[in-house]
Short mmCIF file of C-alpha atoms in Angstrom, two decimals:
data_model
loop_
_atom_site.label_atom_id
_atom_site.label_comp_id
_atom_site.label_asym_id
_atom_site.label_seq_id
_atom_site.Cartn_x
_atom_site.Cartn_y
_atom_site.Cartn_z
CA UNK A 249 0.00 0.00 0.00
CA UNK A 250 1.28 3.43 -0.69
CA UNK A 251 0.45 4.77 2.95
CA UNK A 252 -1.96 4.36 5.51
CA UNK A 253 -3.23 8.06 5.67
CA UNK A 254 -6.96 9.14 4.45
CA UNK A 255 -4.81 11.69 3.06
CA UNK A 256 -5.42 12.67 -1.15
CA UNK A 257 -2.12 13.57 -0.77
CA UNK A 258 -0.47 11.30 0.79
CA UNK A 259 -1.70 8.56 -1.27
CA UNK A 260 0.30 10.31 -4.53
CA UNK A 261 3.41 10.80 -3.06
CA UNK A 262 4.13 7.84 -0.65
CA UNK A 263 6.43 4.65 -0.90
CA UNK A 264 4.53 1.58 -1.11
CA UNK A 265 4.42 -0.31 2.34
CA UNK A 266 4.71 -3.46 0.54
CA UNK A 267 8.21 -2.90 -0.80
CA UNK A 268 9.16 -1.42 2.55
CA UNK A 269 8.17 -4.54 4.18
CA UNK A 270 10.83 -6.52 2.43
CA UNK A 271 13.70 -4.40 4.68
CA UNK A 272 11.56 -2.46 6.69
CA UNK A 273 14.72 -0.01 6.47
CA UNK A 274 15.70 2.27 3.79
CA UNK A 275 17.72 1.14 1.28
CA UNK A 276 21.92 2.12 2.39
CA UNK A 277 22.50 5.22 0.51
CA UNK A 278 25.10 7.03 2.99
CA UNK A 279 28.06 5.47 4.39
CA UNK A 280 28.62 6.67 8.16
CA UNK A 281 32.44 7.20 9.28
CA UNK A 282 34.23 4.67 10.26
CA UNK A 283 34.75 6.42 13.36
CA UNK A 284 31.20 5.98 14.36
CA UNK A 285 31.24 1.92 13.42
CA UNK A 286 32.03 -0.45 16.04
CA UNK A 287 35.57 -2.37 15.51
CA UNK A 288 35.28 -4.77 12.63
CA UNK A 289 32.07 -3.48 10.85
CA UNK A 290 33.28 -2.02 7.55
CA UNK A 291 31.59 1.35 6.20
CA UNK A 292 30.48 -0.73 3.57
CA UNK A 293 28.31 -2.47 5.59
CA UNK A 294 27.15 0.55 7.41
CA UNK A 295 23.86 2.46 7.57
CA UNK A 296 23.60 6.12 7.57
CA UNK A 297 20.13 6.94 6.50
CA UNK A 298 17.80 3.72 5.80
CA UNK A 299 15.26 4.31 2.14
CA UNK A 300 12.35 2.23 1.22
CA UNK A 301 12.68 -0.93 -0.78
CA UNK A 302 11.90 -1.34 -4.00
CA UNK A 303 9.56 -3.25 -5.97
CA UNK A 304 11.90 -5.72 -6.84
CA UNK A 305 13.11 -8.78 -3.86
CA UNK A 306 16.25 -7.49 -2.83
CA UNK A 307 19.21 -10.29 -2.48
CA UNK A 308 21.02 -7.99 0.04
CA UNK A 309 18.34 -6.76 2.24
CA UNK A 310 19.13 -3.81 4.84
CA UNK A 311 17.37 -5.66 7.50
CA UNK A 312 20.03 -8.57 6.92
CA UNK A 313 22.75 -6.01 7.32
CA UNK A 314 21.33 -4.72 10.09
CA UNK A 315 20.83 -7.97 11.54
CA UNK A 316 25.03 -8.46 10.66
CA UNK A 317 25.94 -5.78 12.09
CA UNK A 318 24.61 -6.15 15.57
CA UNK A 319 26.31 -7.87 18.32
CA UNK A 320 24.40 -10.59 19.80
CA UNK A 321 25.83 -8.67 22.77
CA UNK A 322 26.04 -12.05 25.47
CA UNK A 323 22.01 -12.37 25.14
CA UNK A 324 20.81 -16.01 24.36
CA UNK A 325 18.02 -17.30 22.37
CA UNK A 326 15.53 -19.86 22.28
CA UNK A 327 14.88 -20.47 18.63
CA UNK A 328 11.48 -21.62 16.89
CA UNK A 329 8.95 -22.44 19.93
CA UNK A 330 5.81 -23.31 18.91
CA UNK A 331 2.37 -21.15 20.38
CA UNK A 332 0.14 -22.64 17.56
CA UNK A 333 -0.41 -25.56 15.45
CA UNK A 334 -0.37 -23.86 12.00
CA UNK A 335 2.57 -22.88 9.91
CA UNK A 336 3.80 -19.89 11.10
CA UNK A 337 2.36 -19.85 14.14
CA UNK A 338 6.24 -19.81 16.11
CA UNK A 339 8.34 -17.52 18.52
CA UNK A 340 11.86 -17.01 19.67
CA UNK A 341 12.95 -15.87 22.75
CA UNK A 342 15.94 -13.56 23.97
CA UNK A 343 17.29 -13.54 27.31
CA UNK A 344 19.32 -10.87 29.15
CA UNK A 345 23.18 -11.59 29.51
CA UNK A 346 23.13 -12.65 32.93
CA UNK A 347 20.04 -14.94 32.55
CA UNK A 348 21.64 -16.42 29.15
CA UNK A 349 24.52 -17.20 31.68
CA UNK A 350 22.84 -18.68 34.21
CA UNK A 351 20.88 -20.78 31.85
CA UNK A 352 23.91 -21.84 30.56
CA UNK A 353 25.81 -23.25 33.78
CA UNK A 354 22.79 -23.80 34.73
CA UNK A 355 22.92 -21.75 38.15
CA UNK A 356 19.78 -21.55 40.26
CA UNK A 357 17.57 -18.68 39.32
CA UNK A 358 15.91 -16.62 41.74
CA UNK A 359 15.49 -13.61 39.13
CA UNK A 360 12.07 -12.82 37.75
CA UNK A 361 12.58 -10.40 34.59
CA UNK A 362 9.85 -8.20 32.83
CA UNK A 363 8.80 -9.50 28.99
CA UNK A 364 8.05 -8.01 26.04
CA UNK A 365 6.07 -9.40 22.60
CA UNK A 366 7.56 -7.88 19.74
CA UNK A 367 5.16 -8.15 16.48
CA UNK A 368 6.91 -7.53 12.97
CA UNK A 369 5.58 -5.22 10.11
CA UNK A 370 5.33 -6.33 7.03
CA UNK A 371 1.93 -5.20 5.37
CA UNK A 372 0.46 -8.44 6.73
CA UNK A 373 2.53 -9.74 3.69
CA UNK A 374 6.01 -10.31 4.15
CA UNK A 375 8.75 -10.25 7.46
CA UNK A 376 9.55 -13.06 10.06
CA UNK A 377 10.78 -13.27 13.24
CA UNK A 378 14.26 -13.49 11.90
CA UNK A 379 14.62 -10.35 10.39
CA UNK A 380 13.74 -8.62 13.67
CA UNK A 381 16.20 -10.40 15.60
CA UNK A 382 17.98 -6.98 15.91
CA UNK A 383 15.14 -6.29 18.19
CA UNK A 384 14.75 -9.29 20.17
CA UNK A 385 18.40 -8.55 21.19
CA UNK A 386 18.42 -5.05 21.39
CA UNK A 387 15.53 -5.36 23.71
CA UNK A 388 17.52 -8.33 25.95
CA UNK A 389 20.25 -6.31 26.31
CA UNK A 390 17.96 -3.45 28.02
CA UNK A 391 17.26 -6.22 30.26
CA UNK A 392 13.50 -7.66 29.34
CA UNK A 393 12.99 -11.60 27.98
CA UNK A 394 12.10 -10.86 24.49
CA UNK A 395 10.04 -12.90 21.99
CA UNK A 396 9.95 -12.36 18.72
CA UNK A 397 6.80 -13.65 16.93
CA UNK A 398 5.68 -14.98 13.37
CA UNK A 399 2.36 -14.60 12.06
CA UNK A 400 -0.03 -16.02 9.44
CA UNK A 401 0.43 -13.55 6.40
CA UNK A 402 -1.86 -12.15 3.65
CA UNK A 403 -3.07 -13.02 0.95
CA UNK A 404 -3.41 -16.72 2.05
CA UNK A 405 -4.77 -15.48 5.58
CA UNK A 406 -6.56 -11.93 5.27
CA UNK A 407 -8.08 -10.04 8.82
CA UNK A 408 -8.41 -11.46 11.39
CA UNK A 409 -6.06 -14.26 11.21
CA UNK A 410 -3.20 -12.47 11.55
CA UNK A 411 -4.41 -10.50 14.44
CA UNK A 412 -5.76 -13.70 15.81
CA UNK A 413 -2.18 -15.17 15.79
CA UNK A 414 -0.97 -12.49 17.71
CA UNK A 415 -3.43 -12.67 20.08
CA UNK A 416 -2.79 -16.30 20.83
CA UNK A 417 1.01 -15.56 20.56
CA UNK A 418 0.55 -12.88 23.55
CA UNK A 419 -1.81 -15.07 25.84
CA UNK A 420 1.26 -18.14 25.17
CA UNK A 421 3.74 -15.85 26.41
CA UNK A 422 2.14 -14.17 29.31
CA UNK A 423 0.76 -17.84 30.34
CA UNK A 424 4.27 -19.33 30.08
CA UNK A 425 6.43 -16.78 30.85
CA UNK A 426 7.21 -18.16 34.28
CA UNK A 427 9.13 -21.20 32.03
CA UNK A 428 11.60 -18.57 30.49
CA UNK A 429 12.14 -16.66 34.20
CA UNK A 430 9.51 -13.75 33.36
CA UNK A 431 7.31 -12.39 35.08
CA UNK A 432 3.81 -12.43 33.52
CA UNK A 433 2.58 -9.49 35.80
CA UNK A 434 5.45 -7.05 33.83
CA UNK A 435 4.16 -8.31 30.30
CA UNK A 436 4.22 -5.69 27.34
CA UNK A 437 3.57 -5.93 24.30
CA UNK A 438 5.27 -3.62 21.05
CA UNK A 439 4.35 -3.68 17.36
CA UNK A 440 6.13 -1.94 14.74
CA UNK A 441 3.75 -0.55 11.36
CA UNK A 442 1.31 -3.45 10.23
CA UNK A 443 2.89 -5.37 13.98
CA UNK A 444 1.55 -2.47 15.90
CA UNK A 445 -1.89 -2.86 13.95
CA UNK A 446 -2.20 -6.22 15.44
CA UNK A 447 -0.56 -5.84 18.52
CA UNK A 448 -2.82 -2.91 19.32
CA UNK A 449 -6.24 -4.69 17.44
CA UNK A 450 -5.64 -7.74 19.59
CA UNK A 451 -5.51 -6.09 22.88
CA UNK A 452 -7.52 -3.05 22.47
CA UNK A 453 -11.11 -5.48 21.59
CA UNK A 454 -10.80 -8.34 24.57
CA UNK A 455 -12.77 -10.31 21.80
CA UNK A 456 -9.17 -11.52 20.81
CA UNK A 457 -7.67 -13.00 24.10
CA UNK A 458 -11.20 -14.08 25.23
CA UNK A 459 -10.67 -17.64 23.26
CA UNK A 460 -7.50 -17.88 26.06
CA UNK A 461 -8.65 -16.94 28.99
CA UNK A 462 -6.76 -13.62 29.09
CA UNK A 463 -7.96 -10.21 29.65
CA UNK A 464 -6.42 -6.92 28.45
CA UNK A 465 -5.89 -5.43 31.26
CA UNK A 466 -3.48 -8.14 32.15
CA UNK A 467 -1.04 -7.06 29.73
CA UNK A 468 0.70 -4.43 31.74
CA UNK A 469 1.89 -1.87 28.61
CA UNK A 470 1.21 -1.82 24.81
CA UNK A 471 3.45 0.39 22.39
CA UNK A 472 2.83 0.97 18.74
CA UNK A 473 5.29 2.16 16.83
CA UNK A 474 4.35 3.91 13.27
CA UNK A 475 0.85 1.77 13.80
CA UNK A 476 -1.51 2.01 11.01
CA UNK A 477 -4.75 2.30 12.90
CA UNK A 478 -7.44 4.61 10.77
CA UNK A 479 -7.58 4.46 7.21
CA UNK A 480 -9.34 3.24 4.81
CA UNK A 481 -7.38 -0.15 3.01
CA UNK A 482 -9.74 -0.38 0.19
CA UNK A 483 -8.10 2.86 -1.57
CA UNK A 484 -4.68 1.16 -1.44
CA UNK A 485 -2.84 -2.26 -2.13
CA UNK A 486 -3.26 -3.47 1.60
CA UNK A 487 -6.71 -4.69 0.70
CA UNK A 488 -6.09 -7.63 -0.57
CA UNK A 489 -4.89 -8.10 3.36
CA UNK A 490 -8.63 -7.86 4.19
CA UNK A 491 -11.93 -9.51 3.47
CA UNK A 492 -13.14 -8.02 -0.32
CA UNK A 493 -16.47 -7.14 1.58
CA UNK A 494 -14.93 -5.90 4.77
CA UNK A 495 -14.97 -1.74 5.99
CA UNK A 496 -12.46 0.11 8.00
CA UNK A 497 -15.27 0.26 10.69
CA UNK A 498 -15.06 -3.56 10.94
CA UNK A 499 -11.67 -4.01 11.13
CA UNK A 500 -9.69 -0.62 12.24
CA UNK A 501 -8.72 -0.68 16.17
CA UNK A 502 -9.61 2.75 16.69
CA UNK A 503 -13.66 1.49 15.93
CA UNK A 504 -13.07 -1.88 17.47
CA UNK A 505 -12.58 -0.49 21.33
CA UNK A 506 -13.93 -3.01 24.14
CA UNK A 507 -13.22 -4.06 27.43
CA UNK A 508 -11.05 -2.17 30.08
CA UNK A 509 -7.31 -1.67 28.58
CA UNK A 510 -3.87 -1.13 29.94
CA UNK A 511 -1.71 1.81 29.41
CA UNK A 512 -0.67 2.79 25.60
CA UNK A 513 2.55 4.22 24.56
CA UNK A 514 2.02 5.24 20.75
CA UNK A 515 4.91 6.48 18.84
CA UNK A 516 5.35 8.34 15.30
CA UNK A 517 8.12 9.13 12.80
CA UNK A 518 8.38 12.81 12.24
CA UNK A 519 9.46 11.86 8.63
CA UNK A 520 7.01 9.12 8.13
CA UNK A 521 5.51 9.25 4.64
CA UNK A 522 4.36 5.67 4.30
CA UNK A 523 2.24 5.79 8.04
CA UNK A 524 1.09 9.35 8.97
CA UNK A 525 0.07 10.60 12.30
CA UNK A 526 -3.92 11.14 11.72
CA UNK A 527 -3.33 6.75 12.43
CA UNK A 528 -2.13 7.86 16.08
CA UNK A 529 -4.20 10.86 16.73
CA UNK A 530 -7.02 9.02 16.08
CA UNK A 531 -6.49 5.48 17.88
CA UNK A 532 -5.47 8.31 20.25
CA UNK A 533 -8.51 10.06 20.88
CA UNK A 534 -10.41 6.78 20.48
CA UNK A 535 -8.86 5.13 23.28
CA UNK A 536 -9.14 8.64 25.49
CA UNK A 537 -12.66 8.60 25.04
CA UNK A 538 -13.35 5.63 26.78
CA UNK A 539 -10.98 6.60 29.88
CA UNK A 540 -7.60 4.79 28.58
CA UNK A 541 -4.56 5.98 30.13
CA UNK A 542 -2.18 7.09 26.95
CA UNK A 543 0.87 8.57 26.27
CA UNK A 544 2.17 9.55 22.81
CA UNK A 545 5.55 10.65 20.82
CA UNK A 546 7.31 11.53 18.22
CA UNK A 547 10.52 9.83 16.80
CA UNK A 548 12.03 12.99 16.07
CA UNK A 549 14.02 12.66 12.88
CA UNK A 550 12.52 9.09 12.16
CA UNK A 551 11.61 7.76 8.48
CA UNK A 552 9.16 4.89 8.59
CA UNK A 553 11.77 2.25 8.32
CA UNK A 554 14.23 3.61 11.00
CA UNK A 555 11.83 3.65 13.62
CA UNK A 556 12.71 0.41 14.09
CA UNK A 557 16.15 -0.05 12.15
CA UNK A 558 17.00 2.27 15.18
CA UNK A 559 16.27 -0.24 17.64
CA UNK A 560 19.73 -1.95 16.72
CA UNK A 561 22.69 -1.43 19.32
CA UNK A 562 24.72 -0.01 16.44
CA UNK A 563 22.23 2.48 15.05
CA UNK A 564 21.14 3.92 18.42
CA UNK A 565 22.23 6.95 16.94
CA UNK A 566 20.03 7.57 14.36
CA UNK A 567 16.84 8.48 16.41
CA UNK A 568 15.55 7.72 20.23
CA UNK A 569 13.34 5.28 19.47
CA UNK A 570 14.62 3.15 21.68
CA UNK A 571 15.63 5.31 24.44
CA UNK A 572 11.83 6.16 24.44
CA UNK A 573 10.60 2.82 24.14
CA UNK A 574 12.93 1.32 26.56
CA UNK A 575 12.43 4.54 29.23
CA UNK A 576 8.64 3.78 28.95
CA UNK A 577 9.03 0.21 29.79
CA UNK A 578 11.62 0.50 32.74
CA UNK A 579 8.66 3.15 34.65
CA UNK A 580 6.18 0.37 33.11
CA UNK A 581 7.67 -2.79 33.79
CA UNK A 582 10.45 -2.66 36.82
#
């Protein structure tokens, strides 16, 4: 899709979200000093400013160099676990440095840690869990057990599956997170673009965790990052991600409200021009006007792609992104 904004205008001039899902990041146009690389990353492989994919399936994607470039940084992973029966339907999970060693030598644990869900974009088409392992890691080394989830994708499994899968993805973690020394009380849950449509959609209506016996409100935090929440999908290429005969009042999250919620953190890129902020302001006001405590922000500098490329140890620079999301879950979470 070209953008999720009602905007006229936006729909001529953006990217389509459908290439960007192939890297998520823009494409490397800049090389950064060396000076600014960590020891034994070449400025070849480094990002300065991150562009929109192309049409075209790139054999060199910048998620896969941003996935090279980041040091694993002493976390440890649990690759492939299963919440679901269906294809796709898989996690992995990161663990802080000094859990990942205690694992290891297999040391008594006394520690409880906080957890977070992380939910890929994609356009409901494209990602996996292994292109955001950047996250998962970056997001262990701030000290939270991290899984990374799949999802069913479009156009073999249109709304609500994929929402559905993350819903059942969030109620396996927060029911076995004692198994992977979390704490299921300190649960949050963070999307990124079409991830923080579904990460929002399946907490904000309770209709989603219901089949699992979970409740909203026992997710302690849920951040959306570059979420696109209001618009209308049948004007773009994201439709064929939805029912032919479904509306935006069927399936947006800011129209699909119910049951008492947890606290939102909701994030945009100042540069976004594939995601635009009337998506925030308006799951915004919608979740205001039935007494939900949120917070909102700006990525200041931000394209659509580096509010999450940013999330990488090595491209911390680039934007706060995850200063902001990792300040909101230490006064969440610990």
């Amino acid at each position: 899709m070209k953008d999720f904004s009602i905007s006229k205008k936006s729909a001529n001039k953006n990217s389509d979200i459908d290439n960007a899902a192939n890297n998520h990041s823009d494409k490397l146009t800049k090389i950064i000093t060396t000076k600014r690389i960590r020891a034994g990353v070449t400025t070849a492989l480094a990002v300065g400013s991150i562009m929109l994919a192309t049409q075209q399936v790139q054999a060199f994607s910048a998620l896969a160099v941003v996935n090279g470039i980041t040091s694993n940084g002493g976390v440890g992973v649990s690759k492939d676990i299963l919440y679901g029966d269906a294809p796709d339907q898989d996690l992995d999970i990161y663990y802080p440095k000094p859990l990942a060693k205690a694992m290891e030598s297999q040391t008594d644990i006394k520690t409880s840690y906080p957890m977070v869900v992380f939910v890929h974009g994609g356009s409901w088409e494209n990602g996996s869990k292994e292109e955001y392992a950047f996250v998962g890691q970056s997001l262990a080394q701030a000290g939270y057990v991290t899984a990374v989830i799949n999802y069913r994708k479009a156009p073999e499994h249109v709304y609500p599956d994929y929402v559905e899968d993350t819903a059942q993805a969030i109620a396996w973690s927060y029911k076995n997170a004692t198994r992977f020394h979390a704490d299921p009380e300190r649960l949050a849950v963070v999307g990124h673009s079409a991830g923080a449509f579904n990460a929002v959609a399946a907490i904000a209506n309770e209709d989603f965790l219901k089949p699992y016996g979970v409740k909203p409100t026992e997710i302690a935090a849920v951040i959306g990052i570059a979420g696109p929440y209001s618009y209308d999908f049948r004007k773009f290429s994201s439709a064929t991600a939805f029912a032919a005969d479904a509306t935006p009042d069927e399936v947006m999250p800011d129209r699909q409200i119910k049951g008492a919620q947890p606290p939102y953190l909701l994030l945009t890129a100042e540069k976004d021009t594939v995601v635009y902020e009337s998506n925030t302001i308006k799951m915004t006001q919608a979740l205001k006007a039935v007494g939900v405590n949120v917070q909102t922000g700006e990525i200041s500098g931000a394209s659509h792609a580096t509010s999450i490329g940013a999330m990488a140890p090595p491209l911390r620079w680039v934007n706060d992104v995850r200063a902001q999301v990792v300040n909101y879950l230490d006064k969440t979470l610990k």
